[in-house]
PDB file of C-alpha atoms in Angstrom:
ATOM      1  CA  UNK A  29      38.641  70.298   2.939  1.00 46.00           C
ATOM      2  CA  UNK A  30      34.989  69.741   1.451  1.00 51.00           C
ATOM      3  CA  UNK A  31      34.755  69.234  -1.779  1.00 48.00           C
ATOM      4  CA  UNK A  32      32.267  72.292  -1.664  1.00 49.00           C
ATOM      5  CA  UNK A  33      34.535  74.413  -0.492  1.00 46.00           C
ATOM      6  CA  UNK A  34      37.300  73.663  -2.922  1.00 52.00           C
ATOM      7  CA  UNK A  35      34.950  74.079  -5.685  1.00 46.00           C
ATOM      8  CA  UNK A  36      34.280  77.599  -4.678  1.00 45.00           C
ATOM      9  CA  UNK A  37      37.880  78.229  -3.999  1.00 46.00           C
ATOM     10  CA  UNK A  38      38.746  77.073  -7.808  1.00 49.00           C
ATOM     11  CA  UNK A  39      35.749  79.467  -8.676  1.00 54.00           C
ATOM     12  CA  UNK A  40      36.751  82.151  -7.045  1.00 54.00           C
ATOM     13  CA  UNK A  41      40.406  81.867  -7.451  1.00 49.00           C
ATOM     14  CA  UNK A  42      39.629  81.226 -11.598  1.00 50.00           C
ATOM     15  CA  UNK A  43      37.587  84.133 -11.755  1.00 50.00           C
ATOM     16  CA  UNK A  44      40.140  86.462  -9.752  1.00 46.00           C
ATOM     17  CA  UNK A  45      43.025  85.513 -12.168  1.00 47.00           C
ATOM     18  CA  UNK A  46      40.996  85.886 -15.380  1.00 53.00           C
ATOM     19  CA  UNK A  47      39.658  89.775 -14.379  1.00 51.00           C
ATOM     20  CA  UNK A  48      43.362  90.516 -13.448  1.00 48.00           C
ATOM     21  CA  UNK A  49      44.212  89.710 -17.366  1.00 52.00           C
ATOM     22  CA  UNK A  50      43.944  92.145 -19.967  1.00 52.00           C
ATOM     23  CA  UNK A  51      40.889  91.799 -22.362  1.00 51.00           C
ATOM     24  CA  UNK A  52      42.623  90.227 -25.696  1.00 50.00           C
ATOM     25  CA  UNK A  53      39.859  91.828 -27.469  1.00 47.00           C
ATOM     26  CA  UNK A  54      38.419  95.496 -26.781  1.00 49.00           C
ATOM     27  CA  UNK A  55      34.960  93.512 -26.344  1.00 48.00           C
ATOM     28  CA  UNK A  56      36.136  90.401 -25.059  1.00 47.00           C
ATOM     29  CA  UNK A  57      34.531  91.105 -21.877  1.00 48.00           C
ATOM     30  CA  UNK A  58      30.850  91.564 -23.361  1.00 47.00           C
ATOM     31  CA  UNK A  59      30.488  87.280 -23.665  1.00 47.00           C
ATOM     32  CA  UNK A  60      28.954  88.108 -27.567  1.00 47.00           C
ATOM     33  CA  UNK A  61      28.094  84.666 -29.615  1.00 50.00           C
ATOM     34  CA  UNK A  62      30.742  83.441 -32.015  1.00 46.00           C
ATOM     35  CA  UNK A  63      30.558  85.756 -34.973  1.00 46.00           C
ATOM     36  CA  UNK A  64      27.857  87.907 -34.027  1.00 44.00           C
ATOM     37  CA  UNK A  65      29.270  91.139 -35.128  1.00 43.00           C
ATOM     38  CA  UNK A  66      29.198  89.469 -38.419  1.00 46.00           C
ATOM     39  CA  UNK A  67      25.993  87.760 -38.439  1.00 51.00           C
ATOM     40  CA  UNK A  68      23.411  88.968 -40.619  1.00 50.00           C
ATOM     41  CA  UNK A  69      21.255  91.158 -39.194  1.00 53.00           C
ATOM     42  CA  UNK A  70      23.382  92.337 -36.390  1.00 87.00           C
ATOM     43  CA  UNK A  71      23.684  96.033 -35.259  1.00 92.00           C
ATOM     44  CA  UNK A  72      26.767  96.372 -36.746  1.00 94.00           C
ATOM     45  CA  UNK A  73      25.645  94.478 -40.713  1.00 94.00           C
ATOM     46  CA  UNK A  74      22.683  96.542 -40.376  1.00 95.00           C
ATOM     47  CA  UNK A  75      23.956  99.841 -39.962  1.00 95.00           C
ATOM     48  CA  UNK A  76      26.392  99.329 -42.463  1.00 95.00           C
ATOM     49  CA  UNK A  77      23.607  98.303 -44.888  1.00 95.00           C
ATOM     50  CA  UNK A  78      21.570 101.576 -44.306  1.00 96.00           C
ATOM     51  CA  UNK A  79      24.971 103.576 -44.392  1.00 96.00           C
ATOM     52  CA  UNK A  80      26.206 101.893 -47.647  1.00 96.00           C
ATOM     53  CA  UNK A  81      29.258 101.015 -46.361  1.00 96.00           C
ATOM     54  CA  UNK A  82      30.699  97.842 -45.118  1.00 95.00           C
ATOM     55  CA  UNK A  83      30.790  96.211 -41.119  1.00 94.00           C
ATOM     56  CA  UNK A  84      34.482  96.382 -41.974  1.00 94.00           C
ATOM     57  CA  UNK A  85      34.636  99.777 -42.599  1.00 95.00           C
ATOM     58  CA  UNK A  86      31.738 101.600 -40.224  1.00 95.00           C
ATOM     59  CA  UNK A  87      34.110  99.334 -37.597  1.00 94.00           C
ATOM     60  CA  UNK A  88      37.029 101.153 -38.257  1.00 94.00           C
ATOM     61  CA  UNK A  89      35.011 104.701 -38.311  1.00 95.00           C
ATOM     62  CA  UNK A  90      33.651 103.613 -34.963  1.00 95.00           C
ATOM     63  CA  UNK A  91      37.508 102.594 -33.359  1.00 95.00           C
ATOM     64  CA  UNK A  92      38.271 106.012 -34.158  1.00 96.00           C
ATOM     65  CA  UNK A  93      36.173 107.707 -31.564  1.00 95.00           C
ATOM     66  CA  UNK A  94      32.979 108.281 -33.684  1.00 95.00           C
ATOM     67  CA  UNK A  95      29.379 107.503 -32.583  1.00 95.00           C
ATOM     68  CA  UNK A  96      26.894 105.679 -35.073  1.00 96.00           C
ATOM     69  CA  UNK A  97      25.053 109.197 -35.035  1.00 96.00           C
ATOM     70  CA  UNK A  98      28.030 111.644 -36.393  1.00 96.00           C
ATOM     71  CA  UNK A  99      28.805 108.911 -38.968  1.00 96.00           C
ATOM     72  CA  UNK A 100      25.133 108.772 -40.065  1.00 96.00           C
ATOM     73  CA  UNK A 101      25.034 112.546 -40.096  1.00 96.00           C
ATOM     74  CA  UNK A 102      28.197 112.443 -42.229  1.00 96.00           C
ATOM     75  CA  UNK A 103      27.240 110.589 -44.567  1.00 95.00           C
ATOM     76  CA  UNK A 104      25.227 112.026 -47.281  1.00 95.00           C
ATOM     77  CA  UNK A 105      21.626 111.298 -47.601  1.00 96.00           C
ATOM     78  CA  UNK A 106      21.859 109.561 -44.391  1.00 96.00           C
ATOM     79  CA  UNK A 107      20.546 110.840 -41.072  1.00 96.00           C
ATOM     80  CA  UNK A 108      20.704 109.422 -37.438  1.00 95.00           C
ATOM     81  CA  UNK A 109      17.073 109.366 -37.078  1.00 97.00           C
ATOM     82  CA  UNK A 110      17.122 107.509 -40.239  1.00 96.00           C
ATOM     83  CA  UNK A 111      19.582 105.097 -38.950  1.00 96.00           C
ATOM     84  CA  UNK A 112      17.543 104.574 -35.393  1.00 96.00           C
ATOM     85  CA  UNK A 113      14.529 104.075 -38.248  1.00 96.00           C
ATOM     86  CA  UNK A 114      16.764 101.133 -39.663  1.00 95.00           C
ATOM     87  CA  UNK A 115      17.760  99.372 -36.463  1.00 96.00           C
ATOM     88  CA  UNK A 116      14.522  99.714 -34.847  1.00 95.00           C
ATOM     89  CA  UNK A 117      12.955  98.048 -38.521  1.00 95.00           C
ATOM     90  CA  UNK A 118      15.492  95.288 -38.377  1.00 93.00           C
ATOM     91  CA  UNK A 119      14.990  94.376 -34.439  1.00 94.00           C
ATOM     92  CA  UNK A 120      10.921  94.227 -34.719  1.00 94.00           C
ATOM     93  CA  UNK A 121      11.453  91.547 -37.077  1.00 93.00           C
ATOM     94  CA  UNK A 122      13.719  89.563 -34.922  1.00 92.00           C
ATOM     95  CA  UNK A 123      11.019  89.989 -32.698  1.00 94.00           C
ATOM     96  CA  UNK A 124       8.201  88.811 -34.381  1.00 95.00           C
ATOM     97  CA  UNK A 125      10.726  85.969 -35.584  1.00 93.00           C
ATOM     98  CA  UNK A 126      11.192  85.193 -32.287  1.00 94.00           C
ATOM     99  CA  UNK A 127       7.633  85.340 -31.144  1.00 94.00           C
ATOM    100  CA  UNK A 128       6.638  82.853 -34.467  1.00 95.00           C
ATOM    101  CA  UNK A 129       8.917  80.526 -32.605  1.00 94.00           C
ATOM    102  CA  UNK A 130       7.586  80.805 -29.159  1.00 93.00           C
ATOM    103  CA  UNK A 131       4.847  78.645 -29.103  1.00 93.00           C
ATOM    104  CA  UNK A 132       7.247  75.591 -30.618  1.00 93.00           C
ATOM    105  CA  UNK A 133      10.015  76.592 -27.662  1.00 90.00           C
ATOM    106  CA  UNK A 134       7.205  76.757 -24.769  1.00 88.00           C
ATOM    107  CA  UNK A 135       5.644  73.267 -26.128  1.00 90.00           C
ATOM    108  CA  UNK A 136       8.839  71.264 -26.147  1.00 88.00           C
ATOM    109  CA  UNK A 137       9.992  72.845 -22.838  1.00 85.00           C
ATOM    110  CA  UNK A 138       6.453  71.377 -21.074  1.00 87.00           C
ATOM    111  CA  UNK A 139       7.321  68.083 -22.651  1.00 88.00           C
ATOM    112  CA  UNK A 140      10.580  67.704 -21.603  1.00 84.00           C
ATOM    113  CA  UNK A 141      11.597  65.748 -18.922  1.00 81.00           C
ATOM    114  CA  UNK A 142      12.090  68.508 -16.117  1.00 71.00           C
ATOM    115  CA  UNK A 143      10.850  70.420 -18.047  1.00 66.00           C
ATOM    116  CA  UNK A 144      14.124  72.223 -18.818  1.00 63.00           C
ATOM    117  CA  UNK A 145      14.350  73.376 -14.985  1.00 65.00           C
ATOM    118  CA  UNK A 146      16.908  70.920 -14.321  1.00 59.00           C
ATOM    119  CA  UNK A 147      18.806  71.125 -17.444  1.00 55.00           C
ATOM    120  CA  UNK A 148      21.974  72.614 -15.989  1.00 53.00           C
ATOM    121  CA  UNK A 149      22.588  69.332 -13.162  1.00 52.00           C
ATOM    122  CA  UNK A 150      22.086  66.706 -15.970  1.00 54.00           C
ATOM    123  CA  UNK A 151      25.050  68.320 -17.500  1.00 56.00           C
ATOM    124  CA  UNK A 152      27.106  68.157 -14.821  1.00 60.00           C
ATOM    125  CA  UNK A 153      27.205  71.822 -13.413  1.00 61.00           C
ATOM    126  CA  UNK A 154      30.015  72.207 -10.682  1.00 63.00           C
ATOM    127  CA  UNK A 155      27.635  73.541  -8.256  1.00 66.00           C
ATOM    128  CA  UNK A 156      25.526  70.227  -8.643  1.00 66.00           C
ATOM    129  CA  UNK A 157      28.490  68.141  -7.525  1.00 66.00           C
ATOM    130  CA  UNK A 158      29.711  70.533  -4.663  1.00 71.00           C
ATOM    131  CA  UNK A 159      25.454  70.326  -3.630  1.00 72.00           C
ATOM    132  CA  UNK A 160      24.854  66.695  -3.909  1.00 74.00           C
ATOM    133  CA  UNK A 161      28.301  66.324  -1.422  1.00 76.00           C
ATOM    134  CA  UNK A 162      27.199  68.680   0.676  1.00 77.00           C
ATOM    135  CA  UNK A 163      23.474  66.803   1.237  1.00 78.00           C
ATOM    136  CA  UNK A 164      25.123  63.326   1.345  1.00 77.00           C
ATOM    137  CA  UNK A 165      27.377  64.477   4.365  1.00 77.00           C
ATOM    138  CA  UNK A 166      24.886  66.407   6.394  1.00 72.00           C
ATOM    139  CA  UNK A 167      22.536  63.200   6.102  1.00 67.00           C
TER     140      UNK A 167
END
């Protein structure tokens, strides 16, 4: 066998084994960033700030069926629309964080060496090594 063809067999047969596995985590299929749920200025810190109650505890409110909208409605001087008010507040100024930062990110992507493009082979990506085989035996 090619070695591109075993490298999409192990791909294929990795992938088939991990979906038939059940999620160790209710979001362990969402691929989040270590610790986001935690991380200030997450959905989850920030409507717990508005709410005045802790990412520990809105969690637990929110495993027991309820939506970020009933607990914001529960809660008193609190509204939903105030909470959407909150969150949209909070993710405008990761945005304009973000954009600050663009111009830096853009400028040392057009000075790198491949510009960034071919990031992923230099690393040794599988599919490099299954693609250079595959081009040095049809030559």
């Amino acid at each position: 066998m090619s070695v591109a063809v075993i490298a999409v067999v192990a791909g294929i047969t990795a992938a088939a084994v991990m979906a038939a596995q059940p999620a160790s985590h209710p979001h362990a299929r969402h691929h989040h960033r270590k610790g986001q749920h935690e991380r200030k200025g997450s959905l989850l810190t920030t409507a717990a700030s508005y709410l005045g109650s802790s990412p520990a505890e809105l969690r637990s409110e929110l495993s027991s069926g309820k939506s970020l909208a009933e607990i914001a409605n529960a809660t008193s001087g609190k509204s939903s629309q105030g909470l959407i008010e909150a969150l949209e507040a909070a993710d405008k100024q990761k945005l304009a964080s973000a954009a600050a930062r663009l111009p830096t990110r853009i400028t040392a992507k057009v000075n790198r060496p491949g510009g960034g493009i071919a990031r992923w082979r230099r690393r040794g990506h599988p599919l490099a090594y299954a693609r250079r085989a595959a081009a040095k035996r049809s030559t």
